[in-house]
Backbone as ProteinMPNN parsed JSONL, in Angstrom:
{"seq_chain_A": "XXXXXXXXXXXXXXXXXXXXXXXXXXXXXXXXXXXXXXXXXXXXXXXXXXXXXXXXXXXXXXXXXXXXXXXXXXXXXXXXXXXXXXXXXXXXXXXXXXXXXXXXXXXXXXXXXXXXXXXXXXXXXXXXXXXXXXXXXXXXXXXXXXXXXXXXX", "coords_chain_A": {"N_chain_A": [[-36.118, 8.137, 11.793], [-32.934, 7.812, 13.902], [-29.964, 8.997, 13.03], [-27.835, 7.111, 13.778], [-28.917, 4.633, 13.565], [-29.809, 4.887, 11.297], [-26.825, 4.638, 9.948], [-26.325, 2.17, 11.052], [-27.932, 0.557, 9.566], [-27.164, 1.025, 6.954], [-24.185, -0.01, 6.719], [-25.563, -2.86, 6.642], [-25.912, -4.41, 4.639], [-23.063, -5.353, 4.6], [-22.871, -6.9, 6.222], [-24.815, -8.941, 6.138], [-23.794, -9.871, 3.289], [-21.368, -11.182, 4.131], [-22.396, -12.967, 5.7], [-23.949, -14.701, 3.735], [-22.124, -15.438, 2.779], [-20.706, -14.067, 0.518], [-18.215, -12.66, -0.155], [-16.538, -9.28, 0.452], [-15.2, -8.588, -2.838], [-11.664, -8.83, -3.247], [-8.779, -7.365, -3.299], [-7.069, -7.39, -6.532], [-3.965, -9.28, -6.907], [-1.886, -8.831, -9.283], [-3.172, -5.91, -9.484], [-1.856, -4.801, -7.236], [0.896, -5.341, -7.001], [1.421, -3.703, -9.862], [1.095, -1.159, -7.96], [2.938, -1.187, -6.326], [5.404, -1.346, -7.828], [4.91, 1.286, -8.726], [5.387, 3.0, -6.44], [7.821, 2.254, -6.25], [8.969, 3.703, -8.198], [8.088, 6.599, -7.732], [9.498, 6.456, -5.431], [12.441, 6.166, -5.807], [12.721, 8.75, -7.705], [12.307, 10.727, -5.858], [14.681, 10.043, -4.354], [16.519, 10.949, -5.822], [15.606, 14.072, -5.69], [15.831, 14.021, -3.102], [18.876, 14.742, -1.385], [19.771, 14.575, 1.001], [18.972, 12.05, 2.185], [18.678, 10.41, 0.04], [20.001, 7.607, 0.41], [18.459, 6.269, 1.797], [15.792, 6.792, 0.767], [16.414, 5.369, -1.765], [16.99, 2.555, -0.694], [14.317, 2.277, 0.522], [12.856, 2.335, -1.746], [13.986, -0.253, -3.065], [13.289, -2.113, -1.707], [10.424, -1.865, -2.395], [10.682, -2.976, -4.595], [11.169, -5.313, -4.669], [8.851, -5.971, -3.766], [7.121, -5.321, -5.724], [8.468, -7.671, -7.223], [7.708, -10.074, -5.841], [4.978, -9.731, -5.758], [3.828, -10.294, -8.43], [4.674, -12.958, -8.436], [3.122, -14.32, -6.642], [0.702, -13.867, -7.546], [1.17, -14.946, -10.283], [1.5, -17.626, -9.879], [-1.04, -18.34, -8.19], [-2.728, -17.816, -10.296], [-1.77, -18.589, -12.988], [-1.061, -16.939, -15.116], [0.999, -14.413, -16.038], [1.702, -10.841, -15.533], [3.527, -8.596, -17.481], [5.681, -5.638, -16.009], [3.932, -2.518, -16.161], [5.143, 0.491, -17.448], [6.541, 2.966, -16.331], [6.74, 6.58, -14.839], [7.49, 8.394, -12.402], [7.369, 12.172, -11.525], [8.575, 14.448, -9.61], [7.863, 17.561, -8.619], [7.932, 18.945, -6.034], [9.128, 18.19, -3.35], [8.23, 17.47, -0.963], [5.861, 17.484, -1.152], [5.872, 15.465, -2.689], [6.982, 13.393, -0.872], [4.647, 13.377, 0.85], [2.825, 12.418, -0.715], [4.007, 9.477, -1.471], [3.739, 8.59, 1.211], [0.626, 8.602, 1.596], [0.326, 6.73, -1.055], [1.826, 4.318, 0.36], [0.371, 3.954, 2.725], [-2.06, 3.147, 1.95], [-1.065, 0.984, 0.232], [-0.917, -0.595, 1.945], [-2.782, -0.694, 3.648], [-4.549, -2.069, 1.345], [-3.348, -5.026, 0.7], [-3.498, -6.139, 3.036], [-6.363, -6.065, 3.337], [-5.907, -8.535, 0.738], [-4.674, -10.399, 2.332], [-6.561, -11.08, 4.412], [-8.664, -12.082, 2.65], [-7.66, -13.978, 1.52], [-6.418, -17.639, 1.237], [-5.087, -19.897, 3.163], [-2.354, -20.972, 3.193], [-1.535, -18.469, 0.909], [-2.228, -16.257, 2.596], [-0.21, -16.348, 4.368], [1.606, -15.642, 3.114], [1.13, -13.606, 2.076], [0.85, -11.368, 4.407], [3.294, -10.88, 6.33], [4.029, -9.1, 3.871], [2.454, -7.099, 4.011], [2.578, -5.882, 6.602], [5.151, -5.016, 6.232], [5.269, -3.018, 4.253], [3.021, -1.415, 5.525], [5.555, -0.453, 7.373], [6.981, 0.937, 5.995], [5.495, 3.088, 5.308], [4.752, 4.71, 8.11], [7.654, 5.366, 8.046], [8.181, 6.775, 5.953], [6.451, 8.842, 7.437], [7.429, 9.539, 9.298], [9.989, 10.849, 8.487], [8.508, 13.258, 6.989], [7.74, 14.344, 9.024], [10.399, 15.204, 10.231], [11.044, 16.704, 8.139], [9.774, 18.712, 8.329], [10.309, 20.031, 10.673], [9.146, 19.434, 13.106], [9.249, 17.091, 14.631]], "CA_chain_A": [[-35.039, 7.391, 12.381], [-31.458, 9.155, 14.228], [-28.299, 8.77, 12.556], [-27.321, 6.162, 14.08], [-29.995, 3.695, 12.831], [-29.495, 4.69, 9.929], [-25.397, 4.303, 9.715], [-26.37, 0.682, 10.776], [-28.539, -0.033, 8.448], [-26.224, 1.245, 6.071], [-23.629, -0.941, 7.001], [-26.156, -4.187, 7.545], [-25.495, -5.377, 3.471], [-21.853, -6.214, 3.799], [-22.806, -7.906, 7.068], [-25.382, -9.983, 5.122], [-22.728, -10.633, 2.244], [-20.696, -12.257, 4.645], [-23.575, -14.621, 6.445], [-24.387, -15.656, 2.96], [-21.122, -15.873, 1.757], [-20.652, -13.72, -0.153], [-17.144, -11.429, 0.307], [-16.392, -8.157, -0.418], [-13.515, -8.31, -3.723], [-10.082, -8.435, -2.578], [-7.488, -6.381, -4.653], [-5.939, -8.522, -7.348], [-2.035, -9.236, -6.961], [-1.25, -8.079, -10.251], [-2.777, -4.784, -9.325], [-1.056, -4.5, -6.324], [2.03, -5.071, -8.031], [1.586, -2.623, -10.13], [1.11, -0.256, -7.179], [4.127, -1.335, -5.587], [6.061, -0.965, -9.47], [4.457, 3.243, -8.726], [5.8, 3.396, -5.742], [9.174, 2.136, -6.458], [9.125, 4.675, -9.123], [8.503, 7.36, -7.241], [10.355, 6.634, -4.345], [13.763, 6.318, -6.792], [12.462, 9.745, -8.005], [12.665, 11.539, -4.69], [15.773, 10.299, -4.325], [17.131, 11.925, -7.032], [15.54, 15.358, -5.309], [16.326, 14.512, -1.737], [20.234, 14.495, -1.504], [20.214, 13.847, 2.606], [17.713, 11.322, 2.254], [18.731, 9.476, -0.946], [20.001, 6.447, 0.608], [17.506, 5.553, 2.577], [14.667, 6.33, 0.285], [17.161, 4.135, -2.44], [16.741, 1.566, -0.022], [13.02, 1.995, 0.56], [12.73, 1.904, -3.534], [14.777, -1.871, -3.361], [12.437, -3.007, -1.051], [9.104, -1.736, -3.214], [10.7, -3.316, -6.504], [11.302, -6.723, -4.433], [7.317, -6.385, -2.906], [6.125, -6.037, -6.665], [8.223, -9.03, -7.721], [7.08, -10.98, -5.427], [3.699, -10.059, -6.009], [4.036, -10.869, -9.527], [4.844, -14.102, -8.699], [2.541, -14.975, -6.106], [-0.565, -13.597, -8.82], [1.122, -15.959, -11.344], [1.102, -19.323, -8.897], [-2.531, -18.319, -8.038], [-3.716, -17.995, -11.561], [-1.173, -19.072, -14.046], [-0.956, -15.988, -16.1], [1.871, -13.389, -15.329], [1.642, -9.977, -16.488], [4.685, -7.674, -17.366], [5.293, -4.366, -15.147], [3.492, -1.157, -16.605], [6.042, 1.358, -17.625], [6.116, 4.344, -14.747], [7.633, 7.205, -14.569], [7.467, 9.383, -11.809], [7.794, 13.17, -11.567], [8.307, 15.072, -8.287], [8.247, 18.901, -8.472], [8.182, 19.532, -4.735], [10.001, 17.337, -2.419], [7.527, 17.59, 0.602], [4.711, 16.952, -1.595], [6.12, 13.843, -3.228], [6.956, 12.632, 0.054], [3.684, 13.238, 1.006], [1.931, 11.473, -1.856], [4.541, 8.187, -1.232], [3.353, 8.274, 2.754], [-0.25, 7.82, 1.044], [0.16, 5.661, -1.571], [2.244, 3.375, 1.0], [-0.726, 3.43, 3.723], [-3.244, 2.686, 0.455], [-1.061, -0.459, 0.086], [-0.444, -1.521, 2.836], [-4.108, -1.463, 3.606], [-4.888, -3.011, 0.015], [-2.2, -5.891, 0.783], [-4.102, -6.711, 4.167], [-7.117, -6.825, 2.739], [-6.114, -8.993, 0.325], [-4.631, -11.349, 3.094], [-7.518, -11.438, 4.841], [-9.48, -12.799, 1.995], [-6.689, -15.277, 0.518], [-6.643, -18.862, 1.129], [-4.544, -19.878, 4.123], [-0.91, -20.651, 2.215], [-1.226, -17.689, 0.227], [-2.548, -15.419, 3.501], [0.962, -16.774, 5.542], [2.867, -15.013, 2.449], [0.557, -11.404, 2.262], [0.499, -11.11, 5.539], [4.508, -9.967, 6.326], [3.872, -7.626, 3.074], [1.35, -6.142, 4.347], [3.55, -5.136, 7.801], [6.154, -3.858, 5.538], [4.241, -1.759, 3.658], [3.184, -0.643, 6.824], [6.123, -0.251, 8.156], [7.345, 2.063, 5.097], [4.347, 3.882, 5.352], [5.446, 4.87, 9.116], [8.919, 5.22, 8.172], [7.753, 8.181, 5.218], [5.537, 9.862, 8.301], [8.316, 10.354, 10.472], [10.722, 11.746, 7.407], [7.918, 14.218, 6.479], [7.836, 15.017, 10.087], [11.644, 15.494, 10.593], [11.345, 17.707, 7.136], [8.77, 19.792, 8.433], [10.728, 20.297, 12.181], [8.407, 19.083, 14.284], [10.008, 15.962, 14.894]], "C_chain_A": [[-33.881, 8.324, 12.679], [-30.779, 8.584, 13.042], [-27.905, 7.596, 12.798], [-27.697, 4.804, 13.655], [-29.68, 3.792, 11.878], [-27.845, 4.221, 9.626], [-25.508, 2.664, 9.825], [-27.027, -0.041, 10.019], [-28.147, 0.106, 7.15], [-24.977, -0.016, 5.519], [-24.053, -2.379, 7.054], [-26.002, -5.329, 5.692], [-24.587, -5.976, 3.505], [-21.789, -7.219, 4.991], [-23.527, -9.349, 6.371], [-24.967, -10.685, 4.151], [-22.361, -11.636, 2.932], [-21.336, -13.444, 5.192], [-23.799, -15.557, 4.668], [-23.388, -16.148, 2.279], [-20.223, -15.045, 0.716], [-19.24, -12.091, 0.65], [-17.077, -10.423, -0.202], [-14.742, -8.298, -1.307], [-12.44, -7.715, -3.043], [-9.516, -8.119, -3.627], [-7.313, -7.927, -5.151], [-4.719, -7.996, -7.085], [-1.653, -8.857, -7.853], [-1.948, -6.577, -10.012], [-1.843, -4.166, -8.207], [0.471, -4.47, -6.559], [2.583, -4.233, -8.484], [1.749, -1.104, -9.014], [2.363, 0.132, -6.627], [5.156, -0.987, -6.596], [5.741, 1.246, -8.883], [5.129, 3.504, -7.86], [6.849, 3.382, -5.38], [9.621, 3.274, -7.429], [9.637, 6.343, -8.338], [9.25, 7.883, -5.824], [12.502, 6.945, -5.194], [13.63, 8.314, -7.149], [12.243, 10.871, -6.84], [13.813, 11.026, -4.126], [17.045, 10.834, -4.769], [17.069, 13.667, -6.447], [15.629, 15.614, -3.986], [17.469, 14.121, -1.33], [20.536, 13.871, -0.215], [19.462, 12.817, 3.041], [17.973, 9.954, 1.04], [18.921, 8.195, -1.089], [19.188, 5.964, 1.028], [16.089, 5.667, 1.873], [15.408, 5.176, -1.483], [16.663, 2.842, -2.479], [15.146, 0.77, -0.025], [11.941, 1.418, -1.16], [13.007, 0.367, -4.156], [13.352, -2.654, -2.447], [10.738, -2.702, -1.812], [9.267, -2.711, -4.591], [10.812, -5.167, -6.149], [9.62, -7.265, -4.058], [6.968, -6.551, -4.406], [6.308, -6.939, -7.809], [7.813, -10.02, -7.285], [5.565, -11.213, -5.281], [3.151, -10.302, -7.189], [3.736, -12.251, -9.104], [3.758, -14.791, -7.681], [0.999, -15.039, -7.289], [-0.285, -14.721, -10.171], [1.176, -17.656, -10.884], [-0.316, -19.041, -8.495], [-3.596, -18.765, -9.327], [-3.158, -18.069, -12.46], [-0.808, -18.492, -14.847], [-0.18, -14.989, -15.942], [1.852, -12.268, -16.237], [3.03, -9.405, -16.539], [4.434, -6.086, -16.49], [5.123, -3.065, -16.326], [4.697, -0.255, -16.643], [5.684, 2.698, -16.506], [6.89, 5.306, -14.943], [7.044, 8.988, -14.065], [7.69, 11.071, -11.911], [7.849, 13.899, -10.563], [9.012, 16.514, -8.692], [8.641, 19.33, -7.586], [8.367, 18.726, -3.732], [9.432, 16.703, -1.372], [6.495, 17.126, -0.121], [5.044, 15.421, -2.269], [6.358, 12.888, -2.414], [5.632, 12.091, 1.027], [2.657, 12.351, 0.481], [2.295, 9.651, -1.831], [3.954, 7.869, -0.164], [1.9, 7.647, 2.402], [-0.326, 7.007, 0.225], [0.864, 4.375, -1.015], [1.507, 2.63, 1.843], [-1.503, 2.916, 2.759], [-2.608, 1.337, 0.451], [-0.97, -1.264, 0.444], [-1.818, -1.84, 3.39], [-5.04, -2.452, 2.757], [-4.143, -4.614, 0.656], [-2.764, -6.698, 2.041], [-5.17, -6.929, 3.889], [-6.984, -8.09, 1.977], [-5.67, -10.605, 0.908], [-5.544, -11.882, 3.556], [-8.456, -12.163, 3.832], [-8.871, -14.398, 1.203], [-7.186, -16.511, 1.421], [-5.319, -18.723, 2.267], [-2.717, -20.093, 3.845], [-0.545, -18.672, 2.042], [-1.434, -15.735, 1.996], [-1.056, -15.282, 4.432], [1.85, -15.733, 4.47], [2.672, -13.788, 2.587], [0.664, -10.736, 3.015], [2.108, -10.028, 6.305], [4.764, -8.771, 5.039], [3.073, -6.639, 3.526], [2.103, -4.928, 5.509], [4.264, -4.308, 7.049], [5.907, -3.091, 4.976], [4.176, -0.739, 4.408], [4.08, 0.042, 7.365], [6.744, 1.127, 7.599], [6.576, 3.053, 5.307], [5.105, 4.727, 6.728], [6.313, 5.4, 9.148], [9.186, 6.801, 7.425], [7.327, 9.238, 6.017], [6.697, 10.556, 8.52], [9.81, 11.251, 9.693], [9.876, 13.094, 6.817], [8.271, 15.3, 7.728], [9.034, 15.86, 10.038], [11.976, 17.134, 9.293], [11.055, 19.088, 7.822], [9.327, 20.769, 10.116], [9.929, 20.425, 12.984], [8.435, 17.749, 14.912], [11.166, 15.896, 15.668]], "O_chain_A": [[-33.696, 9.362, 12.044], [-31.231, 7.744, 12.263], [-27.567, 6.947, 11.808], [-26.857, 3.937, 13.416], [-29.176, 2.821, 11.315], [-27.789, 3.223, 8.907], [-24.983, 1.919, 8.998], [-26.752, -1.219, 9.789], [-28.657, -0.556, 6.247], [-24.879, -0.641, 4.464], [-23.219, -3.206, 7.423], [-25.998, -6.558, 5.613], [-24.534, -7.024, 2.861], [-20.998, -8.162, 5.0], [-22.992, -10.437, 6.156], [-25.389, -11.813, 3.898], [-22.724, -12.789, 2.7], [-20.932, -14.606, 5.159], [-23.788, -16.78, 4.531], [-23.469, -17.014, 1.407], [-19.169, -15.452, 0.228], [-19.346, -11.148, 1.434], [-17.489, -10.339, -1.359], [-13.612, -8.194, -0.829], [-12.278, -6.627, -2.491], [-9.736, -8.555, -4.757], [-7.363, -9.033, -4.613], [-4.361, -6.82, -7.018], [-0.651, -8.207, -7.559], [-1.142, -5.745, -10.429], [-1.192, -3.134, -8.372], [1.137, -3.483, -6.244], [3.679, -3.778, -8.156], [2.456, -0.148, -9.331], [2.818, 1.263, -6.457], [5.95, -0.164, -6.14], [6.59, 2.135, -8.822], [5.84, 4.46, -8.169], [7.249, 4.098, -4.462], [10.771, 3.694, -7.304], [10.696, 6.969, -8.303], [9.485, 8.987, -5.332], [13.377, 7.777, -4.955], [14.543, 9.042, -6.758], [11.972, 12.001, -7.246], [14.094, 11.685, -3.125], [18.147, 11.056, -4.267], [18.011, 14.444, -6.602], [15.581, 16.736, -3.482], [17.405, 13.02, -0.784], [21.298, 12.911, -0.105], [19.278, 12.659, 4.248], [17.543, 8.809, 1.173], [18.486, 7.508, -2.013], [19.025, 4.836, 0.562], [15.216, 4.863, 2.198], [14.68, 4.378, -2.072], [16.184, 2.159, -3.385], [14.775, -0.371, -0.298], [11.01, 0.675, -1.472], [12.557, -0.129, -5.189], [12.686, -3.638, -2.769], [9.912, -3.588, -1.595], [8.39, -3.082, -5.37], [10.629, -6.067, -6.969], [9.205, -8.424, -4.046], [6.538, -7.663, -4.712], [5.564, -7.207, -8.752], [7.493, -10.953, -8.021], [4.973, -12.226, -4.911], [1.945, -10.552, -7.177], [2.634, -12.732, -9.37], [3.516, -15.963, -7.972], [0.443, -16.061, -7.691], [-1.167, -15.212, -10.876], [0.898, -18.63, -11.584], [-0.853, -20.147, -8.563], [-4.582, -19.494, -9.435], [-3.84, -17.588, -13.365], [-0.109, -19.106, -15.654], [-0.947, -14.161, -15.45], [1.946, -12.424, -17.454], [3.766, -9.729, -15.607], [3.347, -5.523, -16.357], [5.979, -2.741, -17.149], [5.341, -0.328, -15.597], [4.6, 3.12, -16.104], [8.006, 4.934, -15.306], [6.598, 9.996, -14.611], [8.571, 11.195, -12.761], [6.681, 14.257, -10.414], [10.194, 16.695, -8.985], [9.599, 20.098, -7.677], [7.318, 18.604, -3.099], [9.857, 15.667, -0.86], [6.076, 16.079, 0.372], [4.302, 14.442, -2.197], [6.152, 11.713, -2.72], [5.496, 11.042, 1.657], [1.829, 11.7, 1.119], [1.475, 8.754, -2.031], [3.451, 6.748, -0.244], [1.694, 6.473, 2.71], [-1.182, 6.177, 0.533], [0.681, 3.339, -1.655], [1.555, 1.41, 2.003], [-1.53, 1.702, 2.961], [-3.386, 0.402, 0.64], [-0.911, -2.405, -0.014], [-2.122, -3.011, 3.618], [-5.885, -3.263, 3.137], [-5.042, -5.283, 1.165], [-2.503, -7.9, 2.086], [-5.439, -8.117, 4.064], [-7.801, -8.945, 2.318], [-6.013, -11.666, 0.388], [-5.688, -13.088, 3.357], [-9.134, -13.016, 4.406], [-9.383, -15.372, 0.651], [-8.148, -16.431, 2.185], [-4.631, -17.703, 2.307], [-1.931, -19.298, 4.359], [0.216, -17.918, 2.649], [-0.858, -14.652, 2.105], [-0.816, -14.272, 5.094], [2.742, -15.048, 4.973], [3.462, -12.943, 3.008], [0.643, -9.522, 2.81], [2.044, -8.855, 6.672], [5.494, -7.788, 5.169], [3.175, -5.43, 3.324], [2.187, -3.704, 5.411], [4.143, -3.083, 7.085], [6.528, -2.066, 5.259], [4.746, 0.351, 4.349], [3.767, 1.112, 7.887], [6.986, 2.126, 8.277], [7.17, 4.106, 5.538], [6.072, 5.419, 6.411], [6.398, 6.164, 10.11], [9.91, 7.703, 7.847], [7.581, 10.399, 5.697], [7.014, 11.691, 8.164], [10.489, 12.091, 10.283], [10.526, 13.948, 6.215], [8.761, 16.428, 7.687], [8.915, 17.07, 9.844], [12.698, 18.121, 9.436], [11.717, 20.124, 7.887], [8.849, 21.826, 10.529], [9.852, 21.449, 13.663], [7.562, 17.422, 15.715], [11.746, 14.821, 15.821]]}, "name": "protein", "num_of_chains": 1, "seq": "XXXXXXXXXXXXXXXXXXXXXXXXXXXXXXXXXXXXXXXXXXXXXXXXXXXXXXXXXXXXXXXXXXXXXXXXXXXXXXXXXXXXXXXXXXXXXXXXXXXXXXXXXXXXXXXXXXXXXXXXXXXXXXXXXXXXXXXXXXXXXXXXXXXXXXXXX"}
């Protein structure tokens, strides 16, 4: 068989999941949470080491600590049980690399966060669904600050 046959036949289980029903696991909201708790962390923590930058990743830090209370709370109206946030604490040695590491763990959640829209229940999908953008949008927002670091922007 080419390659190609094979890549689809690769692919032909999670098509079959879905005919029978059967979805592929969506993130849980309390981990996502937590993610968003990491990334508030270390966004606060590169603001501390990027002085021309500090407000605005400040900012970006207020808006991570509001995504993983509200994903707290949507995980505890889903399933009744609310956890407390994991203790965090960031460390950024190199400025460019920590900005780097936020740009991915922002795209990571913002793709997590859409997944987990896509699988929710139609309520709960209307709420994930503008997190997910923002995520996004942060994500985006980190590129073009790496860029501007790096002067090619």
């Amino acid at each position: 068989m080419d390659d190609e046959t094979l890549e689809a036949l690769r692919g032909f289980g999670g098509v079959w999941g879905r005919v029978e029903g059967r979805a592929e696991a969506a993130p849980a909201l309390g981990d996502l949470a937590e993610a968003a708790s990491r990334q508030c962390e270390l966004l606060s923590a590169l603001a501390r080491v990027c002085p021309r930058s500090s407000a605005w990743l400040r900012r970006m830090a207020s808006e991570e600590a509001a995504l993983a209370a509200r994903l707290r709370a949507e995980d505890f109206l889903a399933g009744g049980c609310g956890r407390a946030a994991a203790a965090a604490c960031a460390v950024v040695r190199n400025p460019l690399c920590g900005l780097r590491e936020a740009y991915n763990a922002a795209s990571a959640l913002g793709e997590a966060l859409q997944a987990a829209a896509n699988a929710a229940p139609c309520a709960l999908r209307r709420a994930l669904d503008p997190l997910a953008a923002g995520e996004r949008r942060r994500a985006c927002a980190l590129r073009e600050l790496i860029l501007r670091a790096m002067c090619v922007n």
